[in-house]
Coordinates of C-alpha atoms in Angstrom, one line a residue:
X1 CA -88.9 116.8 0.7
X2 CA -90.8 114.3 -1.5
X3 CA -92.9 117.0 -4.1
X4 CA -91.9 113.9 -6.4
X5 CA -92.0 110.8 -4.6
X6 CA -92.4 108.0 -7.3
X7 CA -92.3 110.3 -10.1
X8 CA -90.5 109.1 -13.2
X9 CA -88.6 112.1 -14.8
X10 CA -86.9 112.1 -17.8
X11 CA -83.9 115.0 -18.4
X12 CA -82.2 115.6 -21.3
X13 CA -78.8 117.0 -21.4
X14 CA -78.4 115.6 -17.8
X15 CA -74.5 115.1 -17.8
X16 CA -73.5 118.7 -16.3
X17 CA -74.2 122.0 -15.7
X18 CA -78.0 122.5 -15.5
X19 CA -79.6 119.2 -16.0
X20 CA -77.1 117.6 -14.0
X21 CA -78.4 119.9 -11.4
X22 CA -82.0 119.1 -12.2
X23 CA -81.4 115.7 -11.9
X24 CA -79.9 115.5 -9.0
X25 CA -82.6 117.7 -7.5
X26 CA -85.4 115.5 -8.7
X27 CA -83.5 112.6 -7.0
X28 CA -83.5 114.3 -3.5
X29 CA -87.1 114.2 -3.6
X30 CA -88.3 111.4 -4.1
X31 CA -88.4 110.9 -8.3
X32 CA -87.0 107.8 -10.2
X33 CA -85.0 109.8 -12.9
X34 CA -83.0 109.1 -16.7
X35 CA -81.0 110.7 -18.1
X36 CA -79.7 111.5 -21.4
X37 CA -76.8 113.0 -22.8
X38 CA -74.3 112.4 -26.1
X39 CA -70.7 112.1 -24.9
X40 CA -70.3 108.2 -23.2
X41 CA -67.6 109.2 -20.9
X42 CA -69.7 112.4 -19.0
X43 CA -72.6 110.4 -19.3
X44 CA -71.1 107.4 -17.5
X45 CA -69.4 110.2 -15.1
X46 CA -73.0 111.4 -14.5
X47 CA -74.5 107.9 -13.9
X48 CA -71.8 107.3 -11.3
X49 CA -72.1 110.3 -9.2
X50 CA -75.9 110.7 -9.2
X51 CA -76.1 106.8 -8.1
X52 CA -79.6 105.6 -9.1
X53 CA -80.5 107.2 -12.1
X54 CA -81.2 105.4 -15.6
X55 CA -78.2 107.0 -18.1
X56 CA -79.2 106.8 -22.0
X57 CA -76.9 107.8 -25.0
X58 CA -78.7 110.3 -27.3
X59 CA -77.3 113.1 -29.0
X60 CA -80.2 116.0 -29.3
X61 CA -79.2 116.3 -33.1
X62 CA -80.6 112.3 -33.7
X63 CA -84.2 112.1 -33.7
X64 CA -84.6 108.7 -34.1
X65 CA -82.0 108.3 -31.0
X66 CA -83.8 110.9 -28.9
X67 CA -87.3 109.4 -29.7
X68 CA -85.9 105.8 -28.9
X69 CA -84.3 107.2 -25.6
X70 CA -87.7 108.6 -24.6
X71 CA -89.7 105.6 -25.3
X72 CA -86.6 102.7 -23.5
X73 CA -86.7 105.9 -20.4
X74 CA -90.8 105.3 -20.3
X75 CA -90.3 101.5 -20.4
X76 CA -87.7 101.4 -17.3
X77 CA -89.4 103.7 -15.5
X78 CA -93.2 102.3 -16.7
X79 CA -93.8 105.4 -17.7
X80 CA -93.3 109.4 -17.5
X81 CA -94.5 112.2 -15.7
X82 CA -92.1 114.9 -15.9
X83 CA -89.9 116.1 -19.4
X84 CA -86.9 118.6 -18.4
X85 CA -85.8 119.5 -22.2
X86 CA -82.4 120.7 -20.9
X87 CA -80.2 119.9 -24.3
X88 CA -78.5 122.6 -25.5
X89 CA -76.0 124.1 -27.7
X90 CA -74.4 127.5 -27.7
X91 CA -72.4 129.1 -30.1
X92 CA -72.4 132.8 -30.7
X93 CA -71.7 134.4 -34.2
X94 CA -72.2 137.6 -35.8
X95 CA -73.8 139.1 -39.4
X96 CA -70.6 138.8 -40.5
X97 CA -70.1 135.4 -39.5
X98 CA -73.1 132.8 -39.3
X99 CA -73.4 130.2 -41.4
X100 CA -75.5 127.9 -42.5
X101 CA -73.6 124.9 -40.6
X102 CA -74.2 127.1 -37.0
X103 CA -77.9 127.6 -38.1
X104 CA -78.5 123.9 -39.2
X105 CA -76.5 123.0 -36.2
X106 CA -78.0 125.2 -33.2
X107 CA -81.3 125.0 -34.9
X108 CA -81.5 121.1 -34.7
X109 CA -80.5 121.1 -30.7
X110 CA -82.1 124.0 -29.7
X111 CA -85.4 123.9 -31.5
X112 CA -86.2 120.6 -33.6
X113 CA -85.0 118.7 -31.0
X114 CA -87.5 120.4 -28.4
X115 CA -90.6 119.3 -30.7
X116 CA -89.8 115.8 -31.8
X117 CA -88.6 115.1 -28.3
X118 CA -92.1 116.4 -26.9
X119 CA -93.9 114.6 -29.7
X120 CA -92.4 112.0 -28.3
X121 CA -92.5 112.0 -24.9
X122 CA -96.9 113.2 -25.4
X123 CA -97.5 109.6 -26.0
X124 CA -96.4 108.5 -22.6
X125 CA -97.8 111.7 -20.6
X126 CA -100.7 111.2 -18.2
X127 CA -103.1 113.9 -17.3
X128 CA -101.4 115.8 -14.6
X129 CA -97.9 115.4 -16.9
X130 CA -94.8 118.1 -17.3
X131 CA -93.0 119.5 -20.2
X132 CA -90.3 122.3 -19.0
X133 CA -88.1 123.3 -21.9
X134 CA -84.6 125.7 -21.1
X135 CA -85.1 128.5 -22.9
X136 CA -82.6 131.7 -22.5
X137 CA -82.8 135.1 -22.3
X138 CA -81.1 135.5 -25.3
X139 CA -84.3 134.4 -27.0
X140 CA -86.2 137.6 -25.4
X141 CA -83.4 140.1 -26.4
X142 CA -81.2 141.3 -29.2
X143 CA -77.6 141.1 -27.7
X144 CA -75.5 141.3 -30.6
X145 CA -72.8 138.2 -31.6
X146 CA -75.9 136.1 -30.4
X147 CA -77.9 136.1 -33.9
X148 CA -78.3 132.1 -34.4
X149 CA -78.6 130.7 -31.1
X150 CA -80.9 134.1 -29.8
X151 CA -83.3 132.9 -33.0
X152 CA -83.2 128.8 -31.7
X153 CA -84.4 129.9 -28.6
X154 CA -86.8 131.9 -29.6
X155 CA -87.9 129.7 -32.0
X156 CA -88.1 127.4 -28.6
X157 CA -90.1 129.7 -26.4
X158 CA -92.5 129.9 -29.3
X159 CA -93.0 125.9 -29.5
X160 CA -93.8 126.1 -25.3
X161 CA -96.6 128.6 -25.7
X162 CA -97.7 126.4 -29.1
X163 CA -97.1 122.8 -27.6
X164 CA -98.9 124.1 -24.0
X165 CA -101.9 124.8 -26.0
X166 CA -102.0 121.6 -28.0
X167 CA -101.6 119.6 -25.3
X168 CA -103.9 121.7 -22.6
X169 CA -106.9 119.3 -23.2
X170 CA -105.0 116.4 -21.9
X171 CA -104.2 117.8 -19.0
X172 CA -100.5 118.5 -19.7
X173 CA -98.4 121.6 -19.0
X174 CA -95.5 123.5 -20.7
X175 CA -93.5 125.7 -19.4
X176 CA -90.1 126.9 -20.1
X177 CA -87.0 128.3 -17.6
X178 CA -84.9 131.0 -19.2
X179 CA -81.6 131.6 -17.9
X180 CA -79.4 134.3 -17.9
X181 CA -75.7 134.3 -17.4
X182 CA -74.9 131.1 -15.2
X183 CA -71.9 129.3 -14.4
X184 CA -71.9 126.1 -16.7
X185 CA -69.7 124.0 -18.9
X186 CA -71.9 125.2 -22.2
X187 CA -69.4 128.9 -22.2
X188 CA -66.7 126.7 -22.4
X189 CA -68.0 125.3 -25.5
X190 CA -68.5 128.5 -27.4
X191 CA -65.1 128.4 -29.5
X192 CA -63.9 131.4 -27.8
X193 CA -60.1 131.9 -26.1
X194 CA -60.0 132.0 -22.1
X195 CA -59.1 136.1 -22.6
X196 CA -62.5 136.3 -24.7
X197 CA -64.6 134.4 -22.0
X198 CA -62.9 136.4 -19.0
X199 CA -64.3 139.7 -20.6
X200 CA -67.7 138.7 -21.7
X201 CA -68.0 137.3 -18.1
X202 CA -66.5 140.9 -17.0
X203 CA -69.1 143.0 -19.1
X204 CA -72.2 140.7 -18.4
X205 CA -71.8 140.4 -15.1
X206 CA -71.7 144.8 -14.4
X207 CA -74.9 144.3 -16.5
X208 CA -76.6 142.5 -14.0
X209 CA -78.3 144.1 -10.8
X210 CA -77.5 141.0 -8.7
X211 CA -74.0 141.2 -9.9
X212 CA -72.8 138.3 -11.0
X213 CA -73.8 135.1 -12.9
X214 CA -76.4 132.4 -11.6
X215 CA -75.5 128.9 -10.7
X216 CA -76.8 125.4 -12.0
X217 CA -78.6 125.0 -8.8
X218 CA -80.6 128.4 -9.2
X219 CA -82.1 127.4 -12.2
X220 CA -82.9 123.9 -11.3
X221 CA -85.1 125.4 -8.6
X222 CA -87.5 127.2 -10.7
X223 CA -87.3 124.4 -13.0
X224 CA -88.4 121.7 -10.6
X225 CA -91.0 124.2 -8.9
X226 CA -92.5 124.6 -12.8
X227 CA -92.3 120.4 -13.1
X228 CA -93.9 120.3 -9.9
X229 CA -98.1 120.0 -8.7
X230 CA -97.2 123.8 -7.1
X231 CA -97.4 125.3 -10.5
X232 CA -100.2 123.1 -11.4
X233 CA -102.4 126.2 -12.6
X234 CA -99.3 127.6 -14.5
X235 CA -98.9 126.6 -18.6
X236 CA -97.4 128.5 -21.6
X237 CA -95.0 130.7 -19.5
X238 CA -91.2 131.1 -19.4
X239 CA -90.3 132.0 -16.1
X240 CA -87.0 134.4 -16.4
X241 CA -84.3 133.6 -13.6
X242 CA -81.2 136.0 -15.1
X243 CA -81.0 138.4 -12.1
X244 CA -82.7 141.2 -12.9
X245 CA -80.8 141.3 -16.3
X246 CA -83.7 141.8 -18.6
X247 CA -86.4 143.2 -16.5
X248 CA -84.3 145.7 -13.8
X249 CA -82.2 148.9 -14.8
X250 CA -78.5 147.9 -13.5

């Protein structure tokens, strides 16, 4: 396939899980790709196993860094077409404990980082350009323990359906993927014990009518089709890939 011969993608968070997946993707057909992400030693392990792909340090929390690894991406590449906002954080907390660390924290990666890295990246769009943010499900639904990060990406989904209509009359979409439950790195990350993970995994996955969690490469799918000229009528939606979690009775 070639849906993005010659294109020049940027993807954030492109180390593992998801964007790693993305990235690859976008390779197999056809696009030059960069990507970013804040740890040196995954990022270097990233670089290595995709082969030719530009690999920028930038941690999602730095604007200046993030806005400087958008504008050295555009200059490799000569120029962008297609924005994959995959950098994430996850950590889950309670009423009883957030704080404002976890807010300033998951706010700045999941939220601030998705304007200032779109404000960013605008300048370099042509008519015809991509923005696809990853959103979550959480950001749709109240599941309780999630209260910070569901409010980031909400806070997210609202800036696609915002930043799609500010940038509609230049010709540039945004979109936004929402996964569900899918097997990544980012649950090892969530300062729970191995026992803790093994049951949320347990109770999430009876929740959901396909059974059991998605993969990286399910959602890069849906991502790339949303980057691609197939969704070319398509701006200011999040498209939901959580199987059948939020939308089907399990």
């Amino acid at each position: 396939m070639s849906r993005f011969s010659m294109k020049k993608v940027l993807v954030t968070g492109g180390t593992s899980g998801i964007g790693f997946a993305a990235a690859r993707r976008f390779l197999a057909e056809g696009a030059r790709v960069t990507i970013t992400g804040a740890d040196a030693g995954r990022l270097a392990e990233a670089e290595h196993a995709l082969g030719d792909v530009v690999a920028l340090a930038a941690d999602a929390r730095d604007v200046g860094a993030t806005t400087a690894a958008v504008d050295e991406a555009a200059r490799r590449m000569g120029g962008l077409d297609i924005v994959f906002l995959n950098a994430g954080a996850a950590r889950f907390a309670s009423i009883e404990t957030a704080d404002q660390a976890l807010f300033d924290d998951l706010m700045a990666v999941n939220a601030r980082a998705v304007l200032f890295t779109a404000q960013a990246a605008a300048r370099h769009l042509p008519r015809g350009g991509a923005i696809v943010v990853n959103t979550s499900v959480n950001g749709r639904m109240g599941m309780p323990g999630t209260l910070v990060y569901g409010a980031t990406k909400a806070a997210a989904r609202n800036l696609v359906r915002t930043l799609a209509g500010e940038l509609a009359p230049r010709g540039i979409r945004v979109n936004a993927i929402s996964p569900g439950p899918i097997e990544t790195p980012i649950y090892g990350k969530l300062g729970l014990s191995p026992e803790q993970l093994q049951g949320i995994a347990q109770t999430l996955a009876a929740k959901i009518p396909l059974g059991r969690f998605g993969t990286p490469d399910e959602i890069a799918g849906p991502a790339l089709f949303l980057a691609s000229d197939d969704a070319s009528y398509i701006t200011g939606t999040e498209l939901v890939a959580d199987g059948g979690w939020t939308d089907v009775m399990s």
